[in-house]
Short mmCIF file of C-alpha atoms and ligand atoms in Angstrom, two decimals:
data_model
loop_
_atom_site.label_atom_id
_atom_site.label_comp_id
_atom_site.label_asym_id
_atom_site.label_seq_id
_atom_site.Cartn_x
_atom_site.Cartn_y
_atom_site.Cartn_z
CA MET Z 1 10.46 -13.12 -14.37
CA ALA Z 2 9.64 -16.23 -16.39
CA PHE Z 3 7.27 -18.57 -14.28
CA GLY Z 4 4.80 -21.38 -15.45
CA GLY Z 5 5.17 -24.67 -17.59
CA GLN Z 6 5.71 -28.11 -15.92
CA ALA Z 7 6.80 -31.34 -17.40
CA ASP Z 8 3.60 -33.14 -16.65
CA GLY Z 9 1.44 -30.69 -19.16
CA THR Z 10 -0.10 -28.38 -16.45
CA VAL Z 11 1.42 -24.61 -15.93
CA ALA Z 12 2.20 -22.99 -12.52
CA ASN Z 13 -0.56 -20.78 -11.22
CA PRO Z 14 -0.42 -17.74 -10.24
CA VAL Z 15 0.97 -16.83 -13.59
CA ILE Z 16 2.36 -13.81 -12.15
CA PRO Z 17 3.29 -14.39 -8.72
CA GLY Z 18 3.31 -11.56 -5.75
CA PHE Z 19 2.25 -8.99 -5.44
CA HIS Z 20 0.52 -7.55 -8.87
CA PRO Z 21 -3.17 -7.02 -8.33
CA ASP Z 22 -5.77 -5.93 -10.41
CA PRO Z 23 -4.25 -7.28 -13.85
CA SER Z 24 -5.71 -5.98 -17.01
CA VAL Z 25 -4.94 -7.81 -20.48
CA CYS Z 26 -5.00 -6.90 -24.02
CA ARG Z 27 -3.53 -9.08 -27.24
CA VAL Z 28 -1.87 -7.51 -30.25
CA GLY Z 29 -1.10 -10.24 -32.73
CA ASP Z 30 0.49 -12.88 -31.38
CA ASP Z 31 1.31 -10.79 -28.15
CA TYR Z 32 -0.24 -10.02 -25.18
CA TYR Z 33 0.42 -7.20 -22.53
CA LEU Z 34 -0.87 -6.85 -18.82
CA ALA Z 35 -0.66 -4.04 -16.42
CA CYS Z 36 -1.60 -4.26 -12.25
CA SER Z 37 -1.77 -1.89 -9.42
CA SER Z 38 1.11 -0.40 -7.59
CA PHE Z 39 -0.37 2.05 -4.68
CA GLU Z 40 2.24 3.87 -3.19
CA TYR Z 41 5.24 2.33 -4.91
CA PHE Z 42 7.17 4.14 -7.71
CA PRO Z 43 7.73 3.69 -10.52
CA GLY Z 44 3.89 2.29 -10.87
CA VAL Z 45 2.05 -0.02 -12.91
CA PRO Z 46 4.32 -2.93 -13.82
CA LEU Z 47 3.82 -3.57 -17.50
CA PHE Z 48 4.39 -7.51 -18.36
CA HIS Z 49 4.61 -9.11 -22.08
CA SER Z 50 3.73 -12.77 -22.81
CA ARG Z 51 3.23 -14.98 -25.94
CA ASP Z 52 1.55 -17.96 -23.85
CA LEU Z 53 -0.61 -16.51 -21.10
CA VAL Z 54 1.78 -18.16 -19.11
CA HIS Z 55 4.87 -17.14 -19.25
CA TRP Z 56 5.17 -13.05 -18.61
CA THR Z 57 8.10 -11.07 -18.47
CA GLN Z 58 8.42 -7.67 -16.82
CA ILE Z 59 9.06 -4.87 -19.91
CA GLY Z 60 8.72 -1.80 -18.00
CA ASN Z 61 6.37 0.30 -15.66
CA ALA Z 62 4.21 2.63 -17.19
CA LEU Z 63 4.39 5.45 -14.85
CA ASP Z 64 8.46 6.09 -14.20
CA ARG Z 65 8.71 9.33 -14.19
CA PRO Z 66 7.09 12.01 -11.55
CA GLY Z 67 5.27 13.87 -14.21
CA GLN Z 68 3.54 10.84 -14.52
CA LEU Z 69 3.19 9.78 -10.62
CA ARG Z 70 2.89 12.27 -8.10
CA LEU Z 71 2.96 10.23 -4.59
CA PRO Z 72 2.50 13.10 -2.23
CA ALA Z 73 4.84 12.84 0.75
CA ASP Z 74 1.94 11.36 2.93
CA THR Z 75 0.55 9.12 0.47
CA PRO Z 76 -0.74 6.58 3.10
CA ALA Z 77 -0.01 2.87 2.45
CA SER Z 78 -2.02 1.15 -0.23
CA GLY Z 79 -3.03 4.43 -1.50
CA GLY Z 80 -1.73 5.74 -4.81
CA ILE Z 81 -2.47 3.92 -7.90
CA TYR Z 82 -5.36 1.41 -8.07
CA ALA Z 83 -6.56 -0.69 -10.35
CA PRO Z 84 -5.67 -0.17 -14.14
CA THR Z 85 -7.07 -1.06 -17.45
CA LEU Z 86 -5.10 -1.70 -20.76
CA ARG Z 87 -6.39 -1.30 -24.10
CA HIS Z 88 -5.18 -1.61 -27.69
CA HIS Z 89 -7.27 0.83 -30.11
CA ASP Z 90 -6.59 3.23 -33.44
CA GLY Z 91 -2.64 1.67 -33.07
CA ARG Z 92 -1.87 2.84 -30.03
CA PHE Z 93 -1.57 1.67 -26.05
CA TRP Z 94 -3.95 3.11 -23.89
CA LEU Z 95 -3.78 2.78 -20.08
CA ILE Z 96 -6.12 4.35 -17.50
CA VAL Z 97 -5.52 4.44 -13.94
CA THR Z 98 -6.83 6.33 -10.80
CA ASN Z 99 -4.03 8.25 -8.46
CA VAL Z 100 -6.45 8.44 -5.19
CA SER Z 101 -3.85 10.64 -3.89
CA ASP Z 102 -3.32 13.19 -6.74
CA GLY Z 103 -5.09 13.65 -9.61
CA GLY Z 104 -7.45 11.08 -9.71
CA ASN Z 105 -8.55 9.14 -12.98
CA LEU Z 106 -5.51 9.58 -15.49
CA LEU Z 107 -5.15 8.39 -19.10
CA PHE Z 108 -1.95 7.52 -21.13
CA THR Z 109 -1.03 6.25 -24.33
CA THR Z 110 2.04 4.88 -25.86
CA THR Z 111 2.82 2.66 -29.44
CA ASP Z 112 5.36 1.03 -27.31
CA PRO Z 113 4.02 -0.48 -23.88
CA ALA Z 114 7.81 -1.18 -22.93
CA GLY Z 115 7.67 2.83 -22.84
CA PRO Z 116 7.99 5.66 -22.58
CA TRP Z 117 4.53 6.21 -21.92
CA SER Z 118 2.82 9.79 -22.62
CA ASP Z 119 2.22 12.40 -20.11
CA PRO Z 120 -0.82 12.24 -18.32
CA VAL Z 121 -4.31 13.42 -19.64
CA ARG Z 122 -6.65 14.00 -16.82
CA LEU Z 123 -10.07 13.02 -16.75
CA PRO Z 124 -11.80 15.52 -13.94
CA GLY Z 125 -15.29 14.29 -15.37
CA VAL Z 126 -14.46 10.80 -14.58
CA THR Z 127 -15.36 10.24 -10.92
CA GLY Z 128 -14.69 6.78 -9.26
CA ILE Z 129 -12.06 4.28 -9.40
CA ASP Z 130 -11.12 1.38 -11.66
CA PRO Z 131 -11.33 3.05 -14.91
CA ASP Z 132 -12.21 1.20 -18.23
CA LEU Z 133 -11.97 1.91 -22.00
CA ALA Z 134 -13.49 0.49 -24.38
CA TRP Z 135 -14.50 2.06 -28.00
CA ASP Z 136 -17.83 1.25 -29.72
CA GLU Z 137 -18.16 0.80 -33.84
CA GLU Z 138 -18.06 4.73 -34.31
CA GLY Z 139 -15.29 5.12 -32.60
CA THR Z 140 -17.08 6.50 -29.49
CA CYS Z 141 -15.00 6.07 -26.43
CA TRP Z 142 -17.08 4.23 -23.44
CA CYS Z 143 -15.22 5.35 -19.90
CA THR Z 144 -16.89 2.66 -17.05
CA VAL Z 145 -15.94 3.07 -13.34
CA ALA Z 146 -16.96 1.12 -10.52
CA GLY Z 147 -20.01 1.40 -9.10
CA VAL Z 148 -21.32 0.80 -12.16
CA HIS Z 149 -21.01 4.15 -13.92
CA GLN Z 150 -20.35 5.10 -17.59
CA VAL Z 151 -19.84 8.31 -19.24
CA ARG Z 152 -18.77 8.79 -23.20
CA ILE Z 153 -14.75 10.60 -23.24
CA ASP Z 154 -12.27 11.92 -25.57
CA PRO Z 155 -9.22 9.74 -24.78
CA TYR Z 156 -7.06 12.27 -26.55
CA THR Z 157 -8.38 15.35 -24.50
CA GLY Z 158 -10.07 13.65 -21.18
CA GLU Z 159 -13.08 15.98 -22.04
CA THR Z 160 -16.51 14.34 -20.80
CA PHE Z 161 -19.86 14.18 -22.45
CA GLY Z 162 -23.13 14.45 -20.45
CA PRO Z 163 -23.10 13.38 -16.80
CA PRO Z 164 -21.85 9.90 -15.76
CA ARG Z 165 -24.59 7.50 -15.97
CA ARG Z 166 -25.41 4.38 -13.80
CA ILE Z 167 -25.64 1.48 -15.87
CA TRP Z 168 -25.96 -1.54 -13.15
CA SER Z 169 -25.57 -2.05 -9.91
CA GLY Z 170 -24.38 -5.82 -9.70
CA THR Z 171 -26.11 -8.61 -8.05
CA PRO Z 172 -28.67 -7.35 -5.20
CA GLY Z 173 -27.15 -8.13 -1.98
CA ALA Z 174 -23.94 -7.77 -3.56
CA LYS Z 175 -21.35 -5.42 -2.24
CA ALA Z 176 -18.97 -3.54 -4.07
CA PRO Z 177 -19.70 -3.75 -7.84
CA GLU Z 178 -16.41 -2.41 -9.45
CA ALA Z 179 -13.67 -3.41 -11.60
CA PRO Z 180 -15.74 -3.08 -14.61
CA HIS Z 181 -14.79 -4.02 -17.91
CA LEU Z 182 -16.80 -3.60 -21.28
CA TYR Z 183 -16.43 -5.83 -24.26
CA ARG Z 184 -18.07 -6.28 -27.79
CA ILE Z 185 -18.49 -10.27 -28.36
CA GLY Z 186 -20.75 -11.38 -30.86
CA ASP Z 187 -24.20 -9.33 -30.95
CA HIS Z 188 -23.76 -8.48 -27.11
CA TRP Z 189 -21.90 -5.99 -24.92
CA TYR Z 190 -20.63 -7.84 -21.96
CA LEU Z 191 -19.73 -5.96 -18.86
CA LEU Z 192 -17.49 -7.88 -16.35
CA ILE Z 193 -17.39 -6.60 -12.52
CA ALA Z 194 -16.18 -7.75 -9.74
CA GLU Z 195 -18.24 -7.63 -6.48
CA GLY Z 196 -18.15 -8.87 -2.48
CA GLY Z 197 -15.08 -6.98 -1.91
CA THR Z 198 -11.50 -7.65 -2.42
CA GLU Z 199 -11.43 -10.22 0.78
CA ARG Z 200 -12.61 -13.69 1.07
CA GLY Z 201 -15.86 -12.64 -0.61
CA HIS Z 202 -14.55 -11.93 -3.62
CA GLY Z 203 -16.04 -12.97 -7.15
CA VAL Z 204 -16.82 -12.18 -10.91
CA SER Z 205 -20.18 -11.33 -12.20
CA VAL Z 206 -20.92 -10.68 -15.79
CA ALA Z 207 -23.90 -8.90 -17.54
CA ARG Z 208 -24.98 -8.01 -21.50
CA GLY Z 209 -26.88 -5.69 -23.73
CA ARG Z 210 -27.24 -4.76 -27.37
CA THR Z 211 -25.37 -1.46 -26.88
CA PRO Z 212 -22.41 -0.15 -24.60
CA ALA Z 213 -24.85 1.64 -22.43
CA GLY Z 214 -26.52 -1.20 -21.66
CA PRO Z 215 -29.74 -1.83 -20.36
CA PHE Z 216 -27.71 -4.76 -19.50
CA GLU Z 217 -29.09 -8.49 -18.06
CA PRO Z 218 -27.43 -10.44 -15.80
CA CYS Z 219 -26.04 -13.79 -16.00
CA PRO Z 220 -28.57 -16.01 -14.68
CA ALA Z 221 -25.66 -17.73 -13.05
CA ASN Z 222 -23.82 -14.89 -10.90
CA PRO Z 223 -21.25 -14.93 -10.01
CA VAL Z 224 -19.29 -16.70 -12.77
CA LEU Z 225 -16.47 -17.17 -10.28
CA THR Z 226 -16.06 -17.05 -6.91
CA HIS Z 227 -14.29 -19.32 -4.35
CA ARG Z 228 -15.95 -17.92 -1.33
CA GLY Z 229 -16.97 -20.61 1.19
CA LEU Z 230 -14.68 -23.20 -0.88
CA ASP Z 231 -12.12 -24.54 0.85
CA HIS Z 232 -9.68 -24.05 -2.14
CA PRO Z 233 -6.12 -22.68 -1.62
CA ILE Z 234 -6.72 -20.08 -4.27
CA GLN Z 235 -8.84 -17.40 -2.16
CA ASN Z 236 -10.28 -13.61 -2.76
CA THR Z 237 -10.76 -14.63 -6.54
CA GLY Z 238 -11.99 -11.49 -8.46
CA HIS Z 239 -11.03 -8.67 -10.45
CA ALA Z 240 -11.03 -10.46 -13.71
CA ASP Z 241 -10.51 -8.87 -17.45
CA LEU Z 242 -10.88 -11.20 -20.17
CA VAL Z 243 -8.83 -12.06 -23.96
CA GLN Z 244 -9.38 -14.21 -26.88
CA ALA Z 245 -6.31 -15.80 -28.08
CA PRO Z 246 -5.53 -16.22 -31.71
CA ASP Z 247 -6.95 -19.54 -31.65
CA GLY Z 248 -10.29 -17.95 -30.89
CA SER Z 249 -10.19 -19.45 -27.38
CA TRP Z 250 -11.34 -16.91 -24.45
CA TRP Z 251 -9.29 -16.91 -21.22
CA MET Z 252 -9.32 -14.46 -17.85
CA VAL Z 253 -6.87 -13.21 -15.87
CA LEU Z 254 -7.61 -11.96 -12.44
CA LEU Z 255 -6.65 -11.52 -9.03
CA GLY Z 256 -6.13 -14.12 -6.21
CA VAL Z 257 -4.60 -14.56 -2.86
CA ARG Z 258 -2.78 -18.06 -1.60
CA PRO Z 259 -3.08 -18.07 2.54
CA GLY Z 260 -0.97 -20.34 3.92
CA GLY Z 261 -0.31 -21.56 7.58
CA GLY Z 262 -3.17 -23.07 10.09
CA THR Z 263 -6.97 -20.82 10.48
CA PRO Z 264 -7.78 -18.69 9.24
CA GLY Z 265 -5.48 -18.42 7.12
CA TRP Z 266 -2.86 -15.42 5.99
CA HIS Z 267 -1.70 -14.64 2.43
CA VAL Z 268 1.43 -12.38 2.61
CA LEU Z 269 2.42 -12.38 -1.12
CA GLY Z 270 -0.33 -10.04 -1.53
CA ARG Z 271 -3.45 -10.27 -4.62
CA GLU Z 272 -1.22 -12.24 -7.41
CA THR Z 273 -2.37 -12.37 -11.32
CA PHE Z 274 -3.88 -16.24 -12.10
CA LEU Z 275 -5.08 -17.57 -15.25
CA ALA Z 276 -8.24 -19.64 -16.33
CA PRO Z 277 -10.17 -20.78 -19.54
CA VAL Z 278 -13.30 -19.35 -20.60
CA ASP Z 279 -15.46 -21.30 -22.45
CA TRP Z 280 -18.81 -19.55 -23.78
CA VAL Z 281 -22.27 -21.51 -23.01
CA ASP Z 282 -25.74 -19.87 -24.58
CA GLY Z 283 -23.57 -16.77 -24.64
CA TRP Z 284 -22.66 -16.42 -21.34
CA PRO Z 285 -18.67 -17.11 -20.18
CA VAL Z 286 -18.10 -20.17 -17.56
CA VAL Z 287 -15.02 -20.00 -15.98
CA GLY Z 288 -12.89 -23.71 -16.38
CA ASP Z 289 -10.09 -25.09 -14.00
CA LEU Z 290 -8.86 -21.98 -11.87
CA SER Z 291 -6.20 -24.23 -9.69
CA PRO Z 292 -2.85 -24.17 -8.85
CA ALA Z 293 -1.72 -26.59 -11.57
CA PRO Z 294 -3.93 -26.13 -14.56
CA ALA Z 295 -3.54 -27.78 -17.84
CA ALA Z 296 -1.51 -25.89 -20.28
CA PRO Z 297 -3.18 -23.89 -22.98
CA PRO Z 298 -3.27 -25.76 -26.06
CA TRP Z 299 -0.46 -24.39 -27.86
CA PRO Z 300 3.60 -24.40 -27.62
CA LEU Z 301 4.44 -22.46 -24.42
CA ARG Z 302 7.20 -19.80 -24.91
CA PRO Z 303 9.44 -19.19 -21.95
CA GLY Z 304 10.77 -15.91 -21.47
CA PRO Z 305 14.17 -15.04 -20.35
CA ALA Z 306 15.07 -16.69 -17.25
CA VAL Z 307 15.82 -13.87 -14.34
CA PRO Z 308 19.17 -13.92 -12.73
CA ARG Z 309 19.33 -14.33 -9.10
CA ARG Z 310 21.94 -11.48 -8.54
CA ASP Z 311 21.39 -8.33 -9.24
CA ASP Z 312 24.70 -6.82 -8.78
CA PHE Z 313 23.74 -3.09 -9.70
CA ASP Z 314 26.06 -2.84 -12.70
CA LEU Z 315 23.72 -1.68 -15.16
CA GLY Z 316 23.09 1.87 -13.64
CA GLU Z 317 19.29 2.12 -13.82
CA PRO Z 318 17.81 -0.17 -11.43
CA GLN Z 319 16.20 -2.87 -13.41
CA PRO Z 320 12.05 -2.54 -13.76
CA CYS Z 321 11.50 -5.45 -10.67
CA TRP Z 322 12.70 -2.80 -7.89
CA ILE Z 323 10.29 -0.33 -6.60
CA SER Z 324 10.20 2.34 -3.50
CA PRO Z 325 7.43 3.65 -1.37
CA ARG Z 326 6.54 6.80 -2.87
CA ASP Z 327 9.42 7.98 -4.51
CA ARG Z 328 12.89 7.15 -5.74
CA SER Z 329 14.99 10.36 -5.99
CA ALA Z 330 18.62 9.80 -7.44
CA ARG Z 331 19.71 11.62 -4.85
CA HIS Z 332 19.00 8.98 -2.04
CA CYS Z 333 19.40 6.42 -4.72
CA THR Z 334 21.96 6.03 -7.23
CA THR Z 335 24.63 3.57 -8.75
CA GLY Z 336 26.37 6.60 -9.87
CA LYS Z 337 28.31 7.09 -6.79
CA ARG Z 338 30.39 3.45 -6.50
CA ALA Z 339 30.74 1.87 -9.42
CA GLY Z 340 29.17 -1.11 -9.62
CA TRP Z 341 27.24 -0.71 -6.27
CA LEU Z 342 23.77 0.95 -4.87
CA THR Z 343 23.90 3.61 -2.76
CA LEU Z 344 21.14 4.71 -0.59
CA HIS Z 345 21.38 7.89 1.29
CA ALA Z 346 18.92 7.66 4.13
CA ARG Z 347 16.32 10.69 4.62
CA GLY Z 348 14.61 9.36 7.75
CA GLY Z 349 15.61 7.69 10.66
CA SER Z 350 13.73 4.03 10.17
CA LEU Z 351 11.03 2.08 8.01
CA ASP Z 352 8.62 3.67 9.90
CA ASP Z 353 9.05 6.88 8.12
CA LEU Z 354 7.05 7.98 5.13
CA ASP Z 355 10.02 9.11 4.04
CA ALA Z 356 11.85 5.82 4.58
CA VAL Z 357 14.82 5.58 1.52
CA PHE Z 358 13.82 1.68 0.55
CA LEU Z 359 14.37 -0.38 -2.37
CA GLY Z 360 12.71 -3.45 -3.16
CA ARG Z 361 11.41 -6.23 -5.01
CA ARG Z 362 8.09 -8.04 -4.71
CA GLN Z 363 8.50 -11.23 -3.00
CA GLN Z 364 6.96 -14.05 -5.41
CA HIS Z 365 7.68 -17.22 -3.79
CA PRO Z 366 6.12 -18.67 -0.55
CA SER Z 367 9.84 -20.04 0.67
CA CYS Z 368 12.97 -17.93 -0.83
CA ARG Z 369 16.62 -16.85 0.17
CA VAL Z 370 17.55 -13.38 -0.26
CA ARG Z 371 21.41 -12.31 0.60
CA ALA Z 372 23.17 -8.70 0.36
CA LEU Z 373 26.58 -7.49 0.80
CA VAL Z 374 26.34 -4.43 2.74
CA ASP Z 375 28.89 -1.88 3.41
CA PRO Z 376 27.54 0.45 6.55
CA ALA Z 377 30.37 3.10 5.59
CA GLY Z 378 29.29 4.99 8.37
CA GLY Z 379 25.78 4.72 8.15
CA ARG Z 380 23.49 2.25 9.25
CA GLY Z 381 21.04 0.03 6.92
CA GLY Z 382 20.33 -3.09 5.66
CA LEU Z 383 17.65 -5.79 4.50
CA ALA Z 384 13.82 -5.69 5.11
CA VAL Z 385 10.75 -7.54 4.47
CA ARG Z 386 8.20 -5.09 4.36
CA LEU Z 387 4.87 -4.81 3.91
CA ASP Z 388 3.94 -1.15 5.05
CA GLU Z 389 5.73 1.41 7.42
CA ARG Z 390 4.12 -0.16 10.62
CA HIS Z 391 4.18 -4.20 9.61
CA HIS Z 392 8.43 -5.36 8.52
CA TYR Z 393 11.07 -7.24 9.80
CA GLU Z 394 14.64 -6.06 9.31
CA ILE Z 395 18.34 -7.16 9.77
CA GLU Z 396 19.93 -3.95 10.40
CA ALA Z 397 24.03 -3.53 10.23
CA ASP Z 398 26.24 0.03 11.44
CA SER Z 399 30.16 -0.42 11.01
CA ALA Z 400 29.83 -2.26 15.35
CA GLU Z 401 26.72 -4.00 15.32
CA VAL Z 402 24.14 -6.18 13.50
CA ARG Z 403 20.44 -5.77 14.78
CA LEU Z 404 17.04 -7.60 14.02
CA ILE Z 405 14.39 -5.16 14.66
CA ALA Z 406 10.62 -6.30 14.09
CA ARG Z 407 7.76 -3.81 13.73
CA ILE Z 408 4.27 -5.35 14.00
CA GLY Z 409 1.62 -2.48 14.40
CA PRO Z 410 1.99 -0.42 17.23
CA LEU Z 411 5.27 -2.67 18.71
CA ARG Z 412 8.79 -1.93 17.55
CA THR Z 413 11.55 -3.86 19.02
CA VAL Z 414 15.15 -4.97 18.84
CA VAL Z 415 14.66 -8.53 19.19
CA ALA Z 416 18.68 -9.41 18.78
CA SER Z 417 22.14 -7.91 18.52
CA ARG Z 418 25.35 -8.68 18.00
CA PRO Z 419 28.83 -7.18 17.19
CA VAL Z 420 29.61 -7.51 13.07
CA PRO Z 421 31.86 -10.59 12.16
CA ALA Z 422 34.23 -8.03 10.75
CA ALA Z 423 35.27 -4.56 9.66
CA GLY Z 424 33.53 -3.70 6.16
CA PRO Z 425 31.21 -5.28 4.01
CA LEU Z 426 29.43 -7.72 5.27
CA VAL Z 427 26.45 -10.16 3.88
CA LEU Z 428 22.88 -9.67 5.33
CA GLY Z 429 20.59 -12.33 4.97
CA VAL Z 430 16.78 -13.31 5.06
CA ASP Z 431 15.53 -16.94 4.69
CA VAL Z 432 11.63 -17.19 4.27
CA THR Z 433 10.59 -20.52 4.90
CA ALA Z 434 6.70 -21.38 4.14
CA VAL Z 435 4.35 -23.43 6.15
CA ARG Z 436 3.56 -26.24 3.89
CA THR Z 437 0.73 -28.11 5.79
CA PRO Z 438 0.44 -26.89 9.30
CA HIS Z 439 0.23 -29.80 11.91
CA ASP Z 440 -0.95 -26.88 14.08
CA PRO Z 441 -3.65 -24.61 13.21
CA ARG Z 442 -2.57 -22.05 15.26
CA SER Z 443 0.57 -21.82 12.98
CA GLY Z 444 1.50 -18.66 11.05
CA PRO Z 445 1.97 -18.63 6.94
CA ASP Z 446 5.63 -19.18 7.14
CA ASP Z 447 8.96 -18.13 9.50
CA LEU Z 448 11.45 -15.68 9.00
CA SER Z 449 15.20 -15.87 9.71
CA LEU Z 450 17.15 -12.65 9.39
CA GLY Z 451 21.09 -13.06 10.06
CA VAL Z 452 24.26 -12.12 9.05
CA GLU Z 453 27.01 -14.65 7.21
CA GLU Z 454 30.22 -15.27 9.76
CA ARG Z 455 33.66 -14.99 7.49
CA ASP Z 456 33.58 -18.70 6.57
CA GLY Z 457 30.30 -18.20 4.99
CA ALA Z 458 27.74 -20.08 7.89
CA PHE Z 459 24.87 -17.88 7.86
CA THR Z 460 24.01 -17.02 11.76
CA PRO Z 461 19.95 -15.99 12.04
CA LEU Z 462 19.72 -13.23 14.90
CA GLY Z 463 16.07 -14.71 15.22
CA THR Z 464 13.37 -16.72 13.61
CA LEU Z 465 10.41 -14.45 13.38
CA ASP Z 466 6.21 -15.12 12.44
CA GLY Z 467 5.36 -14.15 9.12
CA ARG Z 468 1.47 -13.93 10.02
CA TYR Z 469 2.15 -9.78 11.48
CA LEU Z 470 3.80 -9.36 7.72
CA SER Z 471 0.35 -10.56 6.16
CA THR Z 472 -2.81 -8.57 4.64
CA GLU Z 473 -5.04 -10.44 7.13
CA VAL Z 474 -2.72 -8.73 9.97
CA ALA Z 475 -1.91 -5.24 8.23
CA GLY Z 476 -5.07 -4.56 5.98
CA GLY Z 477 -4.53 -2.94 2.47
CA PHE Z 478 -4.18 -3.86 -0.82
CA THR Z 479 0.04 -4.76 -1.32
CA GLY Z 480 1.99 -7.43 -0.58
CA ARG Z 481 5.81 -8.13 1.26
CA VAL Z 482 8.43 -6.38 -0.63
CA ILE Z 483 11.80 -7.29 0.20
CA GLY Z 484 14.93 -4.86 -0.22
CA MET Z 485 17.72 -2.70 1.21
CA TYR Z 486 17.07 0.27 3.01
CA ALA Z 487 19.54 3.42 4.58
CA ALA Z 488 18.19 4.51 7.88
CA ALA Z 489 21.17 7.03 8.60
CA GLY Z 490 23.71 8.38 6.32
CA THR Z 491 24.72 6.57 3.45
CA VAL Z 492 24.97 2.84 2.87
CA HIS Z 493 26.27 0.78 -0.05
CA PHE Z 494 25.07 -2.35 -1.27
CA ASP Z 495 27.22 -4.61 -3.98
CA TRP Z 496 24.65 -6.84 -5.27
CA PHE Z 497 21.11 -8.42 -4.10
CA ASP Z 498 20.19 -11.98 -4.17
CA TYR Z 499 16.85 -13.50 -4.53
CA GLU Z 500 16.59 -17.17 -4.80
CA PRO Z 501 12.94 -19.32 -5.02
CA LEU Z 502 13.01 -22.17 -2.83
CA ASP Z 503 9.71 -23.60 -3.80
CA PRO Z 504 8.85 -26.54 -6.00
CA PRO Z 505 7.05 -24.87 -9.37
CA HIS Z 506 3.78 -26.15 -7.75
CA PRO Z 507 2.57 -25.49 -4.19
C1 6LW K 1 -9.25 -1.62 -6.66
C2 6LW K 1 -11.04 -2.27 -6.75
C3 6LW K 1 -10.64 -3.05 -5.78
O1 6LW K 1 -9.72 -0.57 -7.47
O2 6LW K 1 -9.40 -2.95 -4.58
O3 6LW K 1 -11.15 -4.98 -4.22
C4 6LW K 1 -9.00 -1.84 -5.44
N1 6LW K 1 -11.25 -4.55 -5.52
O4 6LW K 1 -11.49 -3.02 -7.82
C5 6LW K 1 -7.40 -1.84 -5.28
O5 6LW K 1 -7.11 -3.30 -5.82
#
């Protein structure tokens, strides 16, 4: 995915739009690498590469085989893989992450971040989420987790040395000190954390000490970043990581959300990865312009490869952007049954089921157009916009009928149905249209029109639904919308899938 880089010298923030929360970044020479959380989706931990901190290209998923990522069948929505830390040390890349549904804290390593990554080293002595890794001058590895607690570990064996110690509790009165990252900068060790919780009260605070174990002195200006209480288009800002560029400047990646619609605002793309410059004043970080269109960094921008609108499944294995809830077994998701087609074979009866067969990609733009050529082939399936098992809209076809279905919390209904335009493969579609400036404070963030193409190519919606019910403010959780294909009965084949952004570069 290549994003950012505008004609007016600004860049588009988020630099990695869509459900890409809890970013962790490191640099090796002129190359930056970044990892994000992935929760109940398989494969897990998307990995990105950049040469300019603005344009990011997904190069894989660190956890792409069952031996690395076990998501039990009863893994709840927003369970599974929580926040990673990605570091480079001693000639290797290191990734530490928490699988809250199986195994706890796990450590992986590789020499090539595009993969393959190692099998997991388990860390039974490290309890807590948001694990961080830092090495001191003697090569000791310090593992710091939410709370904020710390323990020394052997990253090759997972052995811990001594009991975890609480090293900071964050700002008095602020809840949830988490997302710790420890850095040796100049004469100090800096401990960066998130606090306030990942909703509208989120913020970033920092403390410093003379040793990696503290004691730590809080920054007098904490929180060094928050948008709580501000009427700002980027909200929930927190869970940050710092990186120094080759020119010596410092930058922060962090999560944020872009609420849309009227009051109170609903975010539908999940927590996205944003970029902000950082200055140092009196030995403390000062975060610069965190806006939807900040000034571009002071170096040539290096866009990555353009992302084709269409995936025609001709490359065998699905591209790294494709994800499925809990697993993606070849028995249920394959490109080998019909050359150049994706074949999904149903397990459950609908997207309400934890074992639903669904393959999707993150919605990354407030407005977008999705189309897919579907052959129900005696089965039943189609296109869906999914937040979780209790919040999804889908346009579903079998050999006779097309149906628009809505699941909102406890309610499930067939909104509309009609005969198929013709026998055989048909094109199903979803048009997502963001509400730009709501004239009605009661408006939702977007409208979703789901329908079918007629024989003459005209798109006929079966209905238009309010998008607020597929938002995190309604559904809860830590993910964002995923748009994709599913089979609810029998076998369904898909020839191609189109995802077309409809937004101007800047919101
Ligand atoms: C993540 C923690 C958090 O581990 O939410 O709100 C968890 N912050 O830092 C999932 O993103």
